[in-house]
Amino acid sequence: MSNELDIFVGNTTLIDEEVYQLWLDGYSASDAVRIRIKNGILEQTGATADVLQSDTMDHYRTFQMLERLLHFPLKLVNQLLFQIPPCRQVMLIQKYYAFDEAFVREVLGKKLSKGTKKDLDDVSEKTNITLKSCRR
């Protein structure tokens, strides 16, 4: 039995906003795949679970490489490694630096210090926001 897989090679970096939001929310790639399946992506696209897993992992690798550039938005705008249209760059930056209302409500008025790590654990628990997302 042979499996077929179509491969697309291009120079524009494709970014799925749903997967990006799952990554920002701190979900692991396997959790993101489960969420996408639950949301009906397989029925919408006709893809298999293996292709979905591969696609999600590919996006996560791309986001991890982009994260160092997102720390310095001007570097993202001026870099040449990823061919990302300007409107997508703006979306990436805006979503990366967006605040979750529940998180902001919880940390407003608290003095943030090096001991904040434990505080962020508490905030994460109270707000049901992943710790990774709180740290971002």
Short mmCIF file of N, CA, C and O in Angstrom, two decimals:
data_model
loop_
_atom_site.label_atom_id
_atom_site.label_comp_id
_atom_site.label_asym_id
_atom_site.label_seq_id
_atom_site.Cartn_x
_atom_site.Cartn_y
_atom_site.Cartn_z
N MET A 1 0.85 -1.18 0.00
CA MET A 1 0.00 0.00 0.00
C MET A 1 0.89 1.24 0.00
O MET A 1 1.82 1.36 0.78
N SER A 2 0.61 2.16 -0.88
CA SER A 2 1.43 3.37 -0.94
C SER A 2 0.61 4.58 -0.53
O SER A 2 -0.58 4.67 -0.81
N ASN A 3 1.27 5.48 0.15
CA ASN A 3 0.64 6.73 0.54
C ASN A 3 1.15 7.83 -0.37
O ASN A 3 2.31 7.83 -0.76
N GLU A 4 0.27 8.75 -0.69
CA GLU A 4 0.67 9.88 -1.51
C GLU A 4 0.64 11.13 -0.66
O GLU A 4 -0.23 11.31 0.18
N LEU A 5 1.63 11.97 -0.90
CA LEU A 5 1.69 13.24 -0.19
C LEU A 5 2.12 14.29 -1.18
O LEU A 5 3.14 14.15 -1.85
N ASP A 6 1.30 15.32 -1.33
CA ASP A 6 1.64 16.43 -2.22
C ASP A 6 2.50 17.41 -1.44
O ASP A 6 2.22 17.72 -0.29
N ILE A 7 3.54 17.88 -2.07
CA ILE A 7 4.44 18.84 -1.43
C ILE A 7 4.43 20.11 -2.25
O ILE A 7 4.54 20.08 -3.49
N PHE A 8 4.30 21.21 -1.57
CA PHE A 8 4.32 22.52 -2.21
C PHE A 8 5.59 23.23 -1.80
O PHE A 8 5.90 23.31 -0.62
N VAL A 9 6.34 23.70 -2.76
CA VAL A 9 7.57 24.43 -2.47
C VAL A 9 7.37 25.86 -2.96
O VAL A 9 7.00 26.10 -4.10
N GLY A 10 7.59 26.79 -2.07
CA GLY A 10 7.45 28.19 -2.42
C GLY A 10 8.31 29.03 -1.52
O GLY A 10 8.95 28.54 -0.59
N ASN A 11 8.32 30.31 -1.77
CA ASN A 11 9.16 31.15 -0.94
C ASN A 11 8.37 32.03 0.02
O ASN A 11 8.96 32.74 0.82
N THR A 12 7.05 32.02 -0.05
CA THR A 12 6.24 32.79 0.89
C THR A 12 5.91 31.91 2.08
O THR A 12 5.46 30.79 1.94
N THR A 13 6.16 32.44 3.28
CA THR A 13 5.88 31.69 4.50
C THR A 13 4.38 31.73 4.75
O THR A 13 3.79 32.80 4.90
N LEU A 14 3.77 30.54 4.78
CA LEU A 14 2.34 30.44 5.03
C LEU A 14 2.09 30.38 6.53
O LEU A 14 2.76 29.64 7.24
N ILE A 15 1.13 31.17 6.98
CA ILE A 15 0.82 31.22 8.41
C ILE A 15 -0.68 31.05 8.60
O ILE A 15 -1.47 31.82 8.08
N ASP A 16 -1.03 30.01 9.33
CA ASP A 16 -2.42 29.75 9.68
C ASP A 16 -2.71 30.48 10.99
O ASP A 16 -2.11 30.17 12.02
N GLU A 17 -3.62 31.44 10.95
CA GLU A 17 -3.91 32.26 12.14
C GLU A 17 -4.45 31.43 13.30
O GLU A 17 -4.17 31.72 14.46
N GLU A 18 -5.23 30.40 12.99
CA GLU A 18 -5.77 29.54 14.05
C GLU A 18 -4.65 28.81 14.78
O GLU A 18 -4.61 28.77 16.01
N VAL A 19 -3.70 28.28 14.03
CA VAL A 19 -2.57 27.56 14.62
C VAL A 19 -1.69 28.55 15.39
O VAL A 19 -1.20 28.25 16.48
N TYR A 20 -1.50 29.74 14.84
CA TYR A 20 -0.71 30.77 15.52
C TYR A 20 -1.33 31.12 16.87
O TYR A 20 -0.63 31.22 17.88
N GLN A 21 -2.65 31.26 16.90
CA GLN A 21 -3.32 31.59 18.16
C GLN A 21 -3.17 30.44 19.16
O GLN A 21 -2.95 30.68 20.35
N LEU A 22 -3.26 29.21 18.70
CA LEU A 22 -3.07 28.06 19.60
C LEU A 22 -1.65 28.06 20.16
O LEU A 22 -1.44 27.79 21.35
N TRP A 23 -0.68 28.39 19.32
CA TRP A 23 0.71 28.46 19.78
C TRP A 23 0.88 29.58 20.80
O TRP A 23 1.51 29.40 21.84
N LEU A 24 0.29 30.74 20.51
CA LEU A 24 0.36 31.87 21.45
C LEU A 24 -0.30 31.53 22.78
O LEU A 24 0.15 31.97 23.83
N ASP A 25 -1.37 30.76 22.71
CA ASP A 25 -2.09 30.38 23.93
C ASP A 25 -1.34 29.34 24.75
O ASP A 25 -1.78 28.96 25.83
N GLY A 26 -0.22 28.86 24.21
CA GLY A 26 0.64 27.95 24.96
C GLY A 26 0.31 26.48 24.81
O GLY A 26 0.82 25.65 25.56
N TYR A 27 -0.52 26.13 23.85
CA TYR A 27 -0.84 24.72 23.65
C TYR A 27 0.33 24.00 22.98
O TYR A 27 1.02 24.58 22.14
N SER A 28 0.54 22.76 23.33
CA SER A 28 1.56 21.95 22.66
C SER A 28 1.04 21.62 21.26
O SER A 28 -0.16 21.76 20.98
N ALA A 29 1.92 21.17 20.40
CA ALA A 29 1.51 20.82 19.04
C ALA A 29 0.47 19.70 19.05
O ALA A 29 -0.51 19.75 18.29
N SER A 30 0.66 18.71 19.92
CA SER A 30 -0.32 17.60 19.95
C SER A 30 -1.67 18.08 20.47
O SER A 30 -2.72 17.64 19.97
N ASP A 31 -1.67 18.99 21.45
CA ASP A 31 -2.94 19.56 21.92
C ASP A 31 -3.60 20.38 20.82
O ASP A 31 -4.82 20.35 20.65
N ALA A 32 -2.79 21.12 20.07
CA ALA A 32 -3.32 21.93 18.97
C ALA A 32 -3.96 21.04 17.91
O ALA A 32 -5.02 21.38 17.38
N VAL A 33 -3.34 19.90 17.62
CA VAL A 33 -3.92 18.97 16.64
C VAL A 33 -5.28 18.48 17.14
O VAL A 33 -6.26 18.47 16.39
N ARG A 34 -5.35 18.11 18.42
CA ARG A 34 -6.63 17.64 18.97
C ARG A 34 -7.71 18.73 18.90
O ARG A 34 -8.86 18.45 18.55
N ILE A 35 -7.33 19.94 19.20
CA ILE A 35 -8.29 21.06 19.14
C ILE A 35 -8.76 21.29 17.71
O ILE A 35 -9.95 21.49 17.46
N ARG A 36 -7.83 21.25 16.78
CA ARG A 36 -8.19 21.46 15.38
C ARG A 36 -9.11 20.35 14.87
O ARG A 36 -10.05 20.62 14.12
N ILE A 37 -8.84 19.12 15.28
CA ILE A 37 -9.71 18.01 14.89
C ILE A 37 -11.10 18.21 15.48
O ILE A 37 -12.11 18.03 14.79
N LYS A 38 -11.14 18.60 16.75
CA LYS A 38 -12.42 18.84 17.43
C LYS A 38 -13.20 19.96 16.73
O LYS A 38 -14.43 19.90 16.66
N ASN A 39 -12.49 20.95 16.20
CA ASN A 39 -13.14 22.06 15.50
C ASN A 39 -13.54 21.72 14.08
O ASN A 39 -14.08 22.57 13.37
N GLY A 40 -13.24 20.49 13.63
CA GLY A 40 -13.72 20.02 12.33
C GLY A 40 -12.83 20.31 11.14
O GLY A 40 -13.29 20.29 10.00
N ILE A 41 -11.54 20.53 11.38
CA ILE A 41 -10.64 20.86 10.27
C ILE A 41 -10.50 19.71 9.27
O ILE A 41 -10.35 19.95 8.07
N LEU A 42 -10.56 18.47 9.76
CA LEU A 42 -10.42 17.33 8.84
C LEU A 42 -11.57 17.29 7.85
O LEU A 42 -11.37 17.01 6.66
N GLU A 43 -12.78 17.56 8.33
CA GLU A 43 -13.95 17.56 7.44
C GLU A 43 -13.90 18.73 6.47
O GLU A 43 -14.28 18.61 5.31
N GLN A 44 -13.41 19.88 6.94
CA GLN A 44 -13.35 21.07 6.09
C GLN A 44 -12.34 20.93 4.97
O GLN A 44 -12.56 21.42 3.86
N THR A 45 -11.23 20.26 5.26
CA THR A 45 -10.14 20.19 4.28
C THR A 45 -10.02 18.85 3.57
O THR A 45 -9.37 18.77 2.54
N GLY A 46 -10.57 17.80 4.15
CA GLY A 46 -10.41 16.47 3.58
C GLY A 46 -9.05 15.87 3.85
O GLY A 46 -8.65 14.88 3.25
N ALA A 47 -8.29 16.49 4.77
CA ALA A 47 -6.96 15.99 5.10
C ALA A 47 -7.05 14.82 6.07
O ALA A 47 -8.09 14.59 6.70
N THR A 48 -5.96 14.10 6.20
CA THR A 48 -5.90 13.01 7.16
C THR A 48 -5.28 13.54 8.45
O THR A 48 -4.67 14.61 8.48
N ALA A 49 -5.40 12.77 9.52
CA ALA A 49 -4.83 13.16 10.81
C ALA A 49 -3.31 13.27 10.72
O ALA A 49 -2.72 14.16 11.34
N ASP A 50 -2.67 12.41 9.94
CA ASP A 50 -1.21 12.48 9.79
C ASP A 50 -0.77 13.76 9.09
O ASP A 50 0.21 14.39 9.48
N VAL A 51 -1.51 14.17 8.07
CA VAL A 51 -1.19 15.40 7.36
C VAL A 51 -1.42 16.60 8.28
O VAL A 51 -0.61 17.53 8.31
N LEU A 52 -2.49 16.55 9.05
CA LEU A 52 -2.78 17.62 10.01
C LEU A 52 -1.67 17.72 11.06
O LEU A 52 -1.22 18.82 11.39
N GLN A 53 -1.22 16.59 11.56
CA GLN A 53 -0.13 16.56 12.54
C GLN A 53 1.13 17.19 11.93
O GLN A 53 1.79 18.02 12.56
N SER A 54 1.46 16.80 10.72
CA SER A 54 2.65 17.32 10.04
C SER A 54 2.53 18.83 9.81
O SER A 54 3.48 19.58 10.04
N ASP A 55 1.36 19.28 9.38
CA ASP A 55 1.13 20.69 9.12
C ASP A 55 1.26 21.51 10.40
O ASP A 55 1.91 22.56 10.42
N THR A 56 0.67 21.01 11.48
CA THR A 56 0.72 21.72 12.75
C THR A 56 2.15 21.79 13.28
O THR A 56 2.60 22.84 13.74
N MET A 57 2.88 20.68 13.21
CA MET A 57 4.28 20.67 13.65
C MET A 57 5.12 21.65 12.82
O MET A 57 5.98 22.34 13.36
N ASP A 58 4.86 21.70 11.52
CA ASP A 58 5.59 22.62 10.65
C ASP A 58 5.33 24.07 11.07
O ASP A 58 6.26 24.88 11.15
N HIS A 59 4.07 24.39 11.34
CA HIS A 59 3.73 25.74 11.80
C HIS A 59 4.43 26.05 13.13
O HIS A 59 4.99 27.14 13.31
N TYR A 60 4.41 25.10 14.06
CA TYR A 60 5.05 25.33 15.37
C TYR A 60 6.55 25.57 15.22
O TYR A 60 7.11 26.43 15.89
N ARG A 61 7.20 24.82 14.34
CA ARG A 61 8.63 25.05 14.10
C ARG A 61 8.86 26.46 13.54
O ARG A 61 9.78 27.17 13.96
N THR A 62 8.02 26.87 12.61
CA THR A 62 8.13 28.21 12.04
C THR A 62 7.93 29.27 13.11
O THR A 62 8.70 30.24 13.19
N PHE A 63 6.93 29.10 13.97
CA PHE A 63 6.66 30.08 15.03
C PHE A 63 7.83 30.16 16.01
O PHE A 63 8.17 31.24 16.48
N GLN A 64 8.43 29.02 16.30
CA GLN A 64 9.57 29.02 17.22
C GLN A 64 10.75 29.79 16.61
O GLN A 64 11.45 30.52 17.31
N MET A 65 10.94 29.65 15.31
CA MET A 65 12.02 30.40 14.65
C MET A 65 11.68 31.89 14.57
O MET A 65 12.56 32.73 14.68
N LEU A 66 10.39 32.20 14.39
CA LEU A 66 9.98 33.60 14.31
C LEU A 66 9.99 34.29 15.67
O LEU A 66 10.10 35.52 15.73
N GLU A 67 9.88 33.53 16.75
CA GLU A 67 9.74 34.14 18.07
C GLU A 67 10.91 35.07 18.41
O GLU A 67 10.72 36.14 18.97
N ARG A 68 12.13 34.67 18.07
CA ARG A 68 13.27 35.53 18.37
C ARG A 68 13.17 36.85 17.62
O ARG A 68 13.62 37.89 18.10
N LEU A 69 12.56 36.83 16.44
CA LEU A 69 12.35 38.07 15.68
C LEU A 69 11.18 38.88 16.25
O LEU A 69 11.19 40.11 16.21
N LEU A 70 10.19 38.20 16.79
CA LEU A 70 9.04 38.88 17.37
C LEU A 70 9.43 39.65 18.63
O LEU A 70 8.76 40.62 19.00
N HIS A 71 10.51 39.24 19.28
CA HIS A 71 10.98 39.98 20.45
C HIS A 71 11.46 41.38 20.05
O HIS A 71 11.49 42.29 20.89
N PHE A 72 11.84 41.54 18.80
CA PHE A 72 12.30 42.81 18.25
C PHE A 72 11.59 43.05 16.93
O PHE A 72 12.10 42.70 15.87
N PRO A 73 10.38 43.61 16.96
CA PRO A 73 9.55 43.74 15.75
C PRO A 73 10.26 44.35 14.54
O PRO A 73 10.00 43.93 13.41
N LEU A 74 11.17 45.29 14.76
CA LEU A 74 11.87 45.87 13.61
C LEU A 74 12.74 44.83 12.90
O LEU A 74 12.93 44.89 11.69
N LYS A 75 13.27 43.87 13.66
CA LYS A 75 14.05 42.80 13.05
C LYS A 75 13.16 41.93 12.16
O LYS A 75 13.59 41.47 11.10
N LEU A 76 11.93 41.69 12.60
CA LEU A 76 10.99 40.89 11.79
C LEU A 76 10.70 41.61 10.48
O LEU A 76 10.70 41.00 9.42
N VAL A 77 10.48 42.91 10.56
CA VAL A 77 10.14 43.69 9.37
C VAL A 77 11.30 43.72 8.38
O VAL A 77 11.08 43.67 7.17
N ASN A 78 12.53 43.77 8.89
CA ASN A 78 13.70 43.94 8.01
C ASN A 78 14.41 42.64 7.63
O ASN A 78 15.32 42.67 6.81
N GLN A 79 14.01 41.52 8.20
CA GLN A 79 14.71 40.26 7.92
C GLN A 79 14.35 39.75 6.53
O GLN A 79 13.33 40.12 5.96
N LEU A 80 15.20 38.88 5.99
CA LEU A 80 15.00 38.34 4.64
C LEU A 80 14.79 36.83 4.63
O LEU A 80 14.52 36.26 3.58
N LEU A 81 14.93 36.18 5.76
CA LEU A 81 14.82 34.72 5.81
C LEU A 81 13.40 34.24 5.53
O LEU A 81 13.19 33.31 4.77
N PHE A 82 12.42 34.89 6.14
CA PHE A 82 11.02 34.52 5.96
C PHE A 82 10.34 35.55 5.06
O PHE A 82 10.35 36.73 5.38
N GLN A 83 9.78 35.09 3.97
CA GLN A 83 9.07 35.99 3.07
C GLN A 83 7.62 36.09 3.58
O GLN A 83 6.79 35.24 3.28
N ILE A 84 7.37 37.13 4.36
CA ILE A 84 6.05 37.32 4.96
C ILE A 84 5.52 38.67 4.49
O ILE A 84 6.17 39.70 4.68
N PRO A 85 4.33 38.68 3.89
CA PRO A 85 3.76 39.95 3.43
C PRO A 85 3.59 40.92 4.61
O PRO A 85 3.34 40.49 5.75
N PRO A 86 3.73 42.22 4.38
CA PRO A 86 3.63 43.21 5.45
C PRO A 86 2.36 43.10 6.30
O PRO A 86 2.41 43.25 7.52
N CYS A 87 1.22 42.82 5.68
CA CYS A 87 -0.03 42.71 6.45
C CYS A 87 0.04 41.53 7.42
O CYS A 87 -0.49 41.59 8.54
N ARG A 88 0.71 40.45 7.03
CA ARG A 88 0.87 39.29 7.91
C ARG A 88 1.87 39.59 9.02
O ARG A 88 1.71 39.13 10.14
N GLN A 89 2.90 40.36 8.72
CA GLN A 89 3.86 40.76 9.74
C GLN A 89 3.17 41.56 10.83
O GLN A 89 3.39 41.33 12.02
N VAL A 90 2.31 42.48 10.41
CA VAL A 90 1.55 43.29 11.38
C VAL A 90 0.68 42.39 12.25
O VAL A 90 0.64 42.55 13.47
N MET A 91 0.00 41.44 11.64
CA MET A 91 -0.86 40.51 12.39
C MET A 91 -0.03 39.72 13.39
O MET A 91 -0.43 39.58 14.56
N LEU A 92 1.12 39.21 12.98
CA LEU A 92 1.99 38.44 13.87
C LEU A 92 2.40 39.27 15.08
O LEU A 92 2.32 38.81 16.23
N ILE A 93 2.82 40.49 14.84
CA ILE A 93 3.28 41.37 15.91
C ILE A 93 2.14 41.75 16.83
O ILE A 93 2.26 41.68 18.06
N GLN A 94 1.00 42.14 16.26
CA GLN A 94 -0.13 42.57 17.08
C GLN A 94 -0.62 41.43 17.98
O GLN A 94 -0.88 41.64 19.16
N LYS A 95 -0.74 40.24 17.42
CA LYS A 95 -1.23 39.12 18.23
C LYS A 95 -0.20 38.69 19.27
O LYS A 95 -0.56 38.28 20.37
N TYR A 96 1.08 38.78 18.93
CA TYR A 96 2.12 38.39 19.87
C TYR A 96 2.11 39.30 21.10
O TYR A 96 2.34 38.84 22.22
N TYR A 97 1.86 40.58 20.88
CA TYR A 97 1.89 41.54 21.98
C TYR A 97 0.51 41.86 22.57
O TYR A 97 0.41 42.71 23.44
N ALA A 98 -0.52 41.18 22.10
CA ALA A 98 -1.87 41.40 22.64
C ALA A 98 -1.96 40.84 24.05
O ALA A 98 -1.34 39.83 24.38
N PHE A 99 -2.71 41.53 24.90
CA PHE A 99 -2.91 41.09 26.28
C PHE A 99 -4.25 40.39 26.41
O PHE A 99 -5.24 40.80 25.82
N ASP A 100 -4.26 39.34 27.20
CA ASP A 100 -5.50 38.67 27.55
C ASP A 100 -6.13 39.46 28.69
O ASP A 100 -5.47 39.76 29.69
N GLU A 101 -7.42 39.80 28.57
CA GLU A 101 -8.09 40.62 29.58
C GLU A 101 -8.00 40.03 30.98
O GLU A 101 -7.75 40.73 31.96
N ALA A 102 -8.22 38.73 31.09
CA ALA A 102 -8.18 38.08 32.42
C ALA A 102 -6.79 38.19 33.03
O ALA A 102 -6.65 38.43 34.23
N PHE A 103 -5.77 38.05 32.20
CA PHE A 103 -4.39 38.15 32.69
C PHE A 103 -4.11 39.57 33.18
O PHE A 103 -3.56 39.77 34.26
N VAL A 104 -4.49 40.56 32.38
CA VAL A 104 -4.24 41.95 32.75
C VAL A 104 -4.96 42.30 34.05
O VAL A 104 -4.38 42.93 34.95
N ARG A 105 -6.21 41.89 34.16
CA ARG A 105 -6.96 42.15 35.38
C ARG A 105 -6.27 41.57 36.60
O ARG A 105 -6.27 42.14 37.68
N GLU A 106 -5.68 40.40 36.44
CA GLU A 106 -5.05 39.71 37.55
C GLU A 106 -3.72 40.35 37.96
O GLU A 106 -3.40 40.40 39.14
N VAL A 107 -2.94 40.85 37.01
CA VAL A 107 -1.62 41.37 37.35
C VAL A 107 -1.59 42.88 37.59
O VAL A 107 -0.61 43.38 38.12
N LEU A 108 -2.64 43.59 37.20
CA LEU A 108 -2.66 45.03 37.45
C LEU A 108 -2.54 45.31 38.94
O LEU A 108 -3.22 44.71 39.76
N GLY A 109 -1.67 46.19 39.28
CA GLY A 109 -1.50 46.55 40.68
C GLY A 109 -0.50 45.69 41.42
O GLY A 109 -0.17 45.98 42.57
N LYS A 110 0.00 44.63 40.78
CA LYS A 110 1.02 43.80 41.43
C LYS A 110 2.40 44.30 41.00
O LYS A 110 2.62 44.63 39.85
N LYS A 111 3.31 44.33 41.92
CA LYS A 111 4.68 44.70 41.61
C LYS A 111 5.38 43.47 41.03
O LYS A 111 5.48 42.43 41.68
N LEU A 112 5.82 43.58 39.79
CA LEU A 112 6.47 42.46 39.14
C LEU A 112 7.96 42.48 39.48
O LEU A 112 8.60 43.51 39.43
N SER A 113 8.49 41.34 39.84
CA SER A 113 9.90 41.23 40.22
C SER A 113 10.42 39.88 39.76
O SER A 113 9.73 39.12 39.10
N LYS A 114 11.64 39.57 40.15
CA LYS A 114 12.21 38.27 39.80
C LYS A 114 11.44 37.14 40.47
O LYS A 114 11.43 36.03 39.99
N GLY A 115 10.81 37.43 41.57
CA GLY A 115 10.00 36.44 42.26
C GLY A 115 8.64 36.24 41.62
O GLY A 115 7.80 35.50 42.11
N THR A 116 8.43 36.89 40.49
CA THR A 116 7.14 36.84 39.81
C THR A 116 6.85 35.47 39.22
O THR A 116 5.71 35.15 38.94
N LYS A 117 7.87 34.65 39.06
CA LYS A 117 7.68 33.32 38.48
C LYS A 117 6.61 32.54 39.23
O LYS A 117 5.70 31.99 38.64
N LYS A 118 6.69 32.55 40.55
CA LYS A 118 5.69 31.87 41.36
C LYS A 118 4.35 32.57 41.22
O LYS A 118 3.30 31.94 41.13
N ASP A 119 4.38 33.91 41.17
CA ASP A 119 3.15 34.67 41.00
C ASP A 119 2.48 34.32 39.67
O ASP A 119 1.26 34.22 39.60
N LEU A 120 3.29 34.15 38.62
CA LEU A 120 2.71 33.79 37.33
C LEU A 120 2.06 32.41 37.36
O LEU A 120 1.07 32.18 36.68
N ASP A 121 2.62 31.50 38.15
CA ASP A 121 1.98 30.19 38.32
C ASP A 121 0.58 30.38 38.89
O ASP A 121 -0.38 29.76 38.43
N ASP A 122 0.47 31.24 39.90
CA ASP A 122 -0.83 31.51 40.52
C ASP A 122 -1.79 32.19 39.54
O ASP A 122 -2.96 31.84 39.46
N VAL A 123 -1.28 33.16 38.79
CA VAL A 123 -2.10 33.87 37.81
C VAL A 123 -2.59 32.90 36.75
O VAL A 123 -3.75 32.92 36.35
N SER A 124 -1.70 32.03 36.28
CA SER A 124 -2.06 31.03 35.28
C SER A 124 -3.20 30.14 35.78
O SER A 124 -4.16 29.87 35.07
N GLU A 125 -3.09 29.73 37.03
CA GLU A 125 -4.11 28.86 37.62
C GLU A 125 -5.45 29.60 37.76
O GLU A 125 -6.50 29.06 37.44
N LYS A 126 -5.40 30.86 38.23
CA LYS A 126 -6.63 31.63 38.44
C LYS A 126 -7.34 31.98 37.14
O LYS A 126 -8.56 32.02 37.09
N THR A 127 -6.58 32.26 36.10
CA THR A 127 -7.16 32.74 34.84
C THR A 127 -7.38 31.65 33.80
O THR A 127 -7.96 31.93 32.75
N ASN A 128 -6.89 30.45 34.07
CA ASN A 128 -6.95 29.35 33.09
C ASN A 128 -6.22 29.70 31.79
O ASN A 128 -6.62 29.30 30.71
N ILE A 129 -5.16 30.48 31.93
CA ILE A 129 -4.29 30.80 30.80
C ILE A 129 -3.00 30.02 31.02
O ILE A 129 -2.48 29.99 32.13
N THR A 130 -2.49 29.40 29.96
CA THR A 130 -1.29 28.59 30.13
C THR A 130 -0.13 29.44 30.62
O THR A 130 -0.05 30.63 30.33
N LEU A 131 0.76 28.82 31.37
CA LEU A 131 1.91 29.52 31.95
C LEU A 131 2.78 30.12 30.86
O LEU A 131 3.27 31.24 30.97
N LYS A 132 2.95 29.39 29.75
CA LYS A 132 3.76 29.89 28.64
C LYS A 132 3.18 31.20 28.11
O LYS A 132 3.89 32.16 27.85
N SER A 133 1.87 31.25 27.99
CA SER A 133 1.22 32.45 27.49
C SER A 133 1.34 33.60 28.50
O SER A 133 1.54 34.75 28.12
N CYS A 134 1.25 33.29 29.79
CA CYS A 134 1.42 34.32 30.82
C CYS A 134 2.82 34.91 30.79
O CYS A 134 3.01 36.11 30.93
N ARG A 135 3.81 34.06 30.60
CA ARG A 135 5.19 34.54 30.56
C ARG A 135 5.45 35.41 29.34
O ARG A 135 6.21 36.36 29.39
N ARG A 136 4.82 35.08 28.23
CA ARG A 136 4.98 35.87 27.01
C ARG A 136 4.47 37.26 27.26
O ARG A 136 5.03 38.25 26.94
#
